[in-house]
Amino acid sequence: QVQLVESGGGVVHAGGSLRLSCAPSGRTFSIYNMGWFRQAPGKEREFVAAISSSGGRTYYADSVKGRFTISRDNAKNTVYLQMNSLKPEDTAVYYCAADRSVVVRTATLDYDYWGQGTQVTVSS
C-alpha cells in the first residue's frame, strides 16, 4: 500500500510559477513510476506528466510541454512538478499518482495509488 500526500498548491498570477511536491509513504517508492494529473471543475481528470521509477524517462501532455518539469529524488522519497509560465487554464486540482507498471503510462486507469490533490489557481 502506498499513501501519497501532495503539497505546494496555491494561488498565483498568470506567468508565475509553483512547485508541487508529492511524498509517498513506504520504502518502495523507487520502484514506482509516478505521474501528475489534474482535474478542472466540470472536466475529466487528465494526464499532465509522468516519470519512470529511475527518473530517466519523462513524459508530458502537449499542453504543458516546455512549461512544466517533473522530477524525482528517490533518496528523499519525493516527486516534484515545477510549473512555470502558468496560465489561467492550468487552474485545477493536481493529483500525484503511483504506478508499478514496467512501462510509463499516461492513462488515469493505469495508476494504482492516488493522493488527495492540491488546488492550483492561476488568476489572469
mmCIF file of C-alpha atoms in Angstrom:
data_model
loop_
_atom_site.group_PDB
_atom_site.id
_atom_site.type_symbol
_atom_site.label_atom_id
_atom_site.label_comp_id
_atom_site.label_asym_id
_atom_site.label_seq_id
_atom_site.Cartn_x
_atom_site.Cartn_y
_atom_site.Cartn_z
ATOM 1 C CA GLN A 1 0.000 0.000 0.000
ATOM 2 C CA VAL A 2 1.264 3.464 -0.920
ATOM 3 C CA GLN A 3 -0.116 6.672 0.543
ATOM 4 C CA LEU A 4 0.557 9.858 -1.366
ATOM 5 C CA VAL A 5 0.470 13.401 0.009
ATOM 6 C CA GLU A 6 0.697 16.413 -2.281
ATOM 7 C CA SER A 7 1.747 19.903 -1.253
ATOM 8 C CA GLY A 8 2.710 23.209 -2.840
ATOM 9 C CA GLY A 9 -0.536 24.316 -4.401
ATOM 10 C CA GLY A 10 -1.804 27.863 -4.106
ATOM 11 C CA VAL A 11 -2.887 30.990 -5.934
ATOM 12 C CA VAL A 12 -0.564 32.628 -8.454
ATOM 13 C CA HIS A 13 -0.870 35.255 -11.170
ATOM 14 C CA ALA A 14 -0.610 34.274 -14.813
ATOM 15 C CA GLY A 15 3.023 33.925 -15.787
ATOM 16 C CA GLY A 16 4.034 32.886 -12.311
ATOM 17 C CA SER A 17 5.478 29.632 -11.013
ATOM 18 C CA LEU A 18 4.693 26.974 -8.454
ATOM 19 C CA ARG A 19 6.372 23.765 -7.420
ATOM 20 C CA LEU A 20 4.285 20.837 -6.311
ATOM 21 C CA SER A 21 5.673 18.048 -4.190
ATOM 22 C CA CYS A 22 4.427 14.542 -3.564
ATOM 23 C CA ALA A 23 5.756 12.454 -0.732
ATOM 24 C CA PRO A 24 4.696 8.819 -0.886
ATOM 25 C CA SER A 25 4.892 6.670 2.205
ATOM 26 C CA GLY A 26 6.743 3.394 2.338
ATOM 27 C CA ARG A 27 10.208 2.216 1.467
ATOM 28 C CA THR A 28 9.417 1.046 -2.060
ATOM 29 C CA PHE A 29 8.923 4.483 -3.618
ATOM 30 C CA SER A 30 11.773 3.918 -6.067
ATOM 31 C CA ILE A 31 10.002 1.042 -7.834
ATOM 32 C CA TYR A 32 7.009 3.108 -8.860
ATOM 33 C CA ASN A 33 6.564 5.211 -11.942
ATOM 34 C CA MET A 34 4.987 8.468 -10.811
ATOM 35 C CA GLY A 35 2.522 10.730 -12.521
ATOM 36 C CA TRP A 36 0.824 14.067 -12.097
ATOM 37 C CA PHE A 37 -2.748 14.549 -13.229
ATOM 38 C CA ARG A 38 -5.182 17.429 -12.904
ATOM 39 C CA GLN A 39 -8.899 17.963 -12.856
ATOM 40 C CA ALA A 40 -10.601 21.274 -13.530
ATOM 41 C CA PRO A 41 -14.218 21.917 -12.472
ATOM 42 C CA GLY A 42 -16.634 20.152 -14.781
ATOM 43 C CA LYS A 43 -13.874 18.339 -16.641
ATOM 44 C CA GLU A 44 -12.409 14.864 -16.547
ATOM 45 C CA ARG A 45 -9.112 14.168 -14.847
ATOM 46 C CA GLU A 46 -6.288 14.495 -17.351
ATOM 47 C CA PHE A 47 -2.670 13.478 -17.618
ATOM 48 C CA VAL A 48 -0.042 16.163 -17.013
ATOM 49 C CA ALA A 49 3.339 14.465 -16.644
ATOM 50 C CA ALA A 50 4.950 11.174 -15.704
ATOM 51 C CA ILE A 51 8.388 9.940 -14.752
ATOM 52 C CA SER A 52 9.900 6.486 -14.695
ATOM 53 C CA SER A 53 10.971 4.804 -11.475
ATOM 54 C CA SER A 54 14.625 5.669 -12.081
ATOM 55 C CA GLY A 55 13.858 9.191 -13.232
ATOM 56 C CA GLY A 56 15.453 8.551 -16.597
ATOM 57 C CA ARG A 57 12.323 8.958 -18.694
ATOM 58 C CA THR A 58 9.746 11.726 -18.573
ATOM 59 C CA TYR A 59 6.548 12.340 -20.475
ATOM 60 C CA TYR A 60 4.362 15.418 -20.760
ATOM 61 C CA ALA A 61 0.976 16.429 -22.053
ATOM 62 C CA ASP A 62 1.272 18.733 -25.051
ATOM 63 C CA SER A 63 -0.490 21.486 -23.120
ATOM 64 C CA VAL A 64 2.318 21.724 -20.550
ATOM 65 C CA LYS A 65 5.365 20.735 -22.576
ATOM 66 C CA GLY A 66 8.099 23.336 -22.242
ATOM 67 C CA ARG A 67 6.497 24.907 -19.173
ATOM 68 C CA PHE A 68 6.298 22.070 -16.613
ATOM 69 C CA THR A 69 9.076 19.784 -15.419
ATOM 70 C CA ILE A 70 8.610 16.557 -13.495
ATOM 71 C CA SER A 71 11.481 15.217 -11.410
ATOM 72 C CA ARG A 72 12.075 12.886 -8.511
ATOM 73 C CA ASP A 73 14.535 12.369 -5.695
ATOM 74 C CA ASN A 74 14.381 8.738 -4.651
ATOM 75 C CA ALA A 75 16.670 9.384 -1.697
ATOM 76 C CA LYS A 76 14.100 11.849 -0.353
ATOM 77 C CA ASN A 77 11.078 9.816 -1.439
ATOM 78 C CA THR A 78 9.695 12.816 -3.263
ATOM 79 C CA VAL A 79 8.447 13.642 -6.740
ATOM 80 C CA TYR A 80 8.130 17.234 -7.931
ATOM 81 C CA LEU A 81 6.252 19.167 -10.567
ATOM 82 C CA GLN A 82 7.830 22.517 -11.376
ATOM 83 C CA MET A 83 5.255 24.684 -13.137
ATOM 84 C CA ASN A 84 6.418 27.830 -14.921
ATOM 85 C CA SER A 85 4.634 30.340 -17.146
ATOM 86 C CA LEU A 86 1.338 29.362 -15.586
ATOM 87 C CA LYS A 87 -1.875 30.175 -17.426
ATOM 88 C CA PRO A 88 -5.443 30.537 -16.132
ATOM 89 C CA GLU A 89 -6.293 27.295 -17.946
ATOM 90 C CA ASP A 90 -3.848 25.469 -15.672
ATOM 91 C CA THR A 91 -6.252 26.061 -12.790
ATOM 92 C CA ALA A 92 -7.240 22.658 -11.385
ATOM 93 C CA VAL A 93 -6.791 20.231 -8.556
ATOM 94 C CA TYR A 94 -3.483 18.469 -9.133
ATOM 95 C CA TYR A 95 -3.071 14.829 -8.149
ATOM 96 C CA CYS A 96 0.004 12.710 -7.658
ATOM 97 C CA ALA A 97 -0.277 9.027 -8.616
ATOM 98 C CA ALA A 98 1.869 5.900 -8.480
ATOM 99 C CA ASP A 99 2.024 3.024 -10.949
ATOM 100 C CA ARG A 100 4.051 -0.161 -10.614
ATOM 101 C CA SER A 101 3.991 -0.998 -14.310
ATOM 102 C CA VAL A 102 7.201 -1.745 -16.185
ATOM 103 C CA VAL A 103 6.369 0.938 -18.730
ATOM 104 C CA VAL A 104 5.422 4.535 -18.009
ATOM 105 C CA ARG A 105 1.741 5.059 -18.695
ATOM 106 C CA THR A 106 -0.428 8.131 -19.041
ATOM 107 C CA ALA A 107 -3.996 6.922 -18.524
ATOM 108 C CA THR A 108 -5.664 7.543 -15.188
ATOM 109 C CA LEU A 109 -6.979 3.976 -15.074
ATOM 110 C CA ASP A 110 -3.420 2.620 -15.160
ATOM 111 C CA TYR A 111 -2.399 4.182 -11.856
ATOM 112 C CA ASP A 112 -2.797 2.227 -8.651
ATOM 113 C CA TYR A 113 -2.476 4.856 -5.924
ATOM 114 C CA TRP A 114 -3.628 8.449 -5.700
ATOM 115 C CA GLY A 115 -3.175 11.399 -3.390
ATOM 116 C CA GLN A 116 -5.935 13.702 -2.180
ATOM 117 C CA GLY A 117 -4.941 16.506 -4.517
ATOM 118 C CA THR A 118 -3.769 20.074 -4.125
ATOM 119 C CA GLN A 119 -5.513 23.132 -5.578
ATOM 120 C CA VAL A 120 -3.703 25.337 -8.079
ATOM 121 C CA THR A 121 -5.404 28.575 -9.058
ATOM 122 C CA VAL A 122 -3.965 30.882 -11.707
ATOM 123 C CA SER A 123 -5.519 34.320 -11.900
ATOM 124 C CA SER A 124 -5.473 36.393 -15.074
#
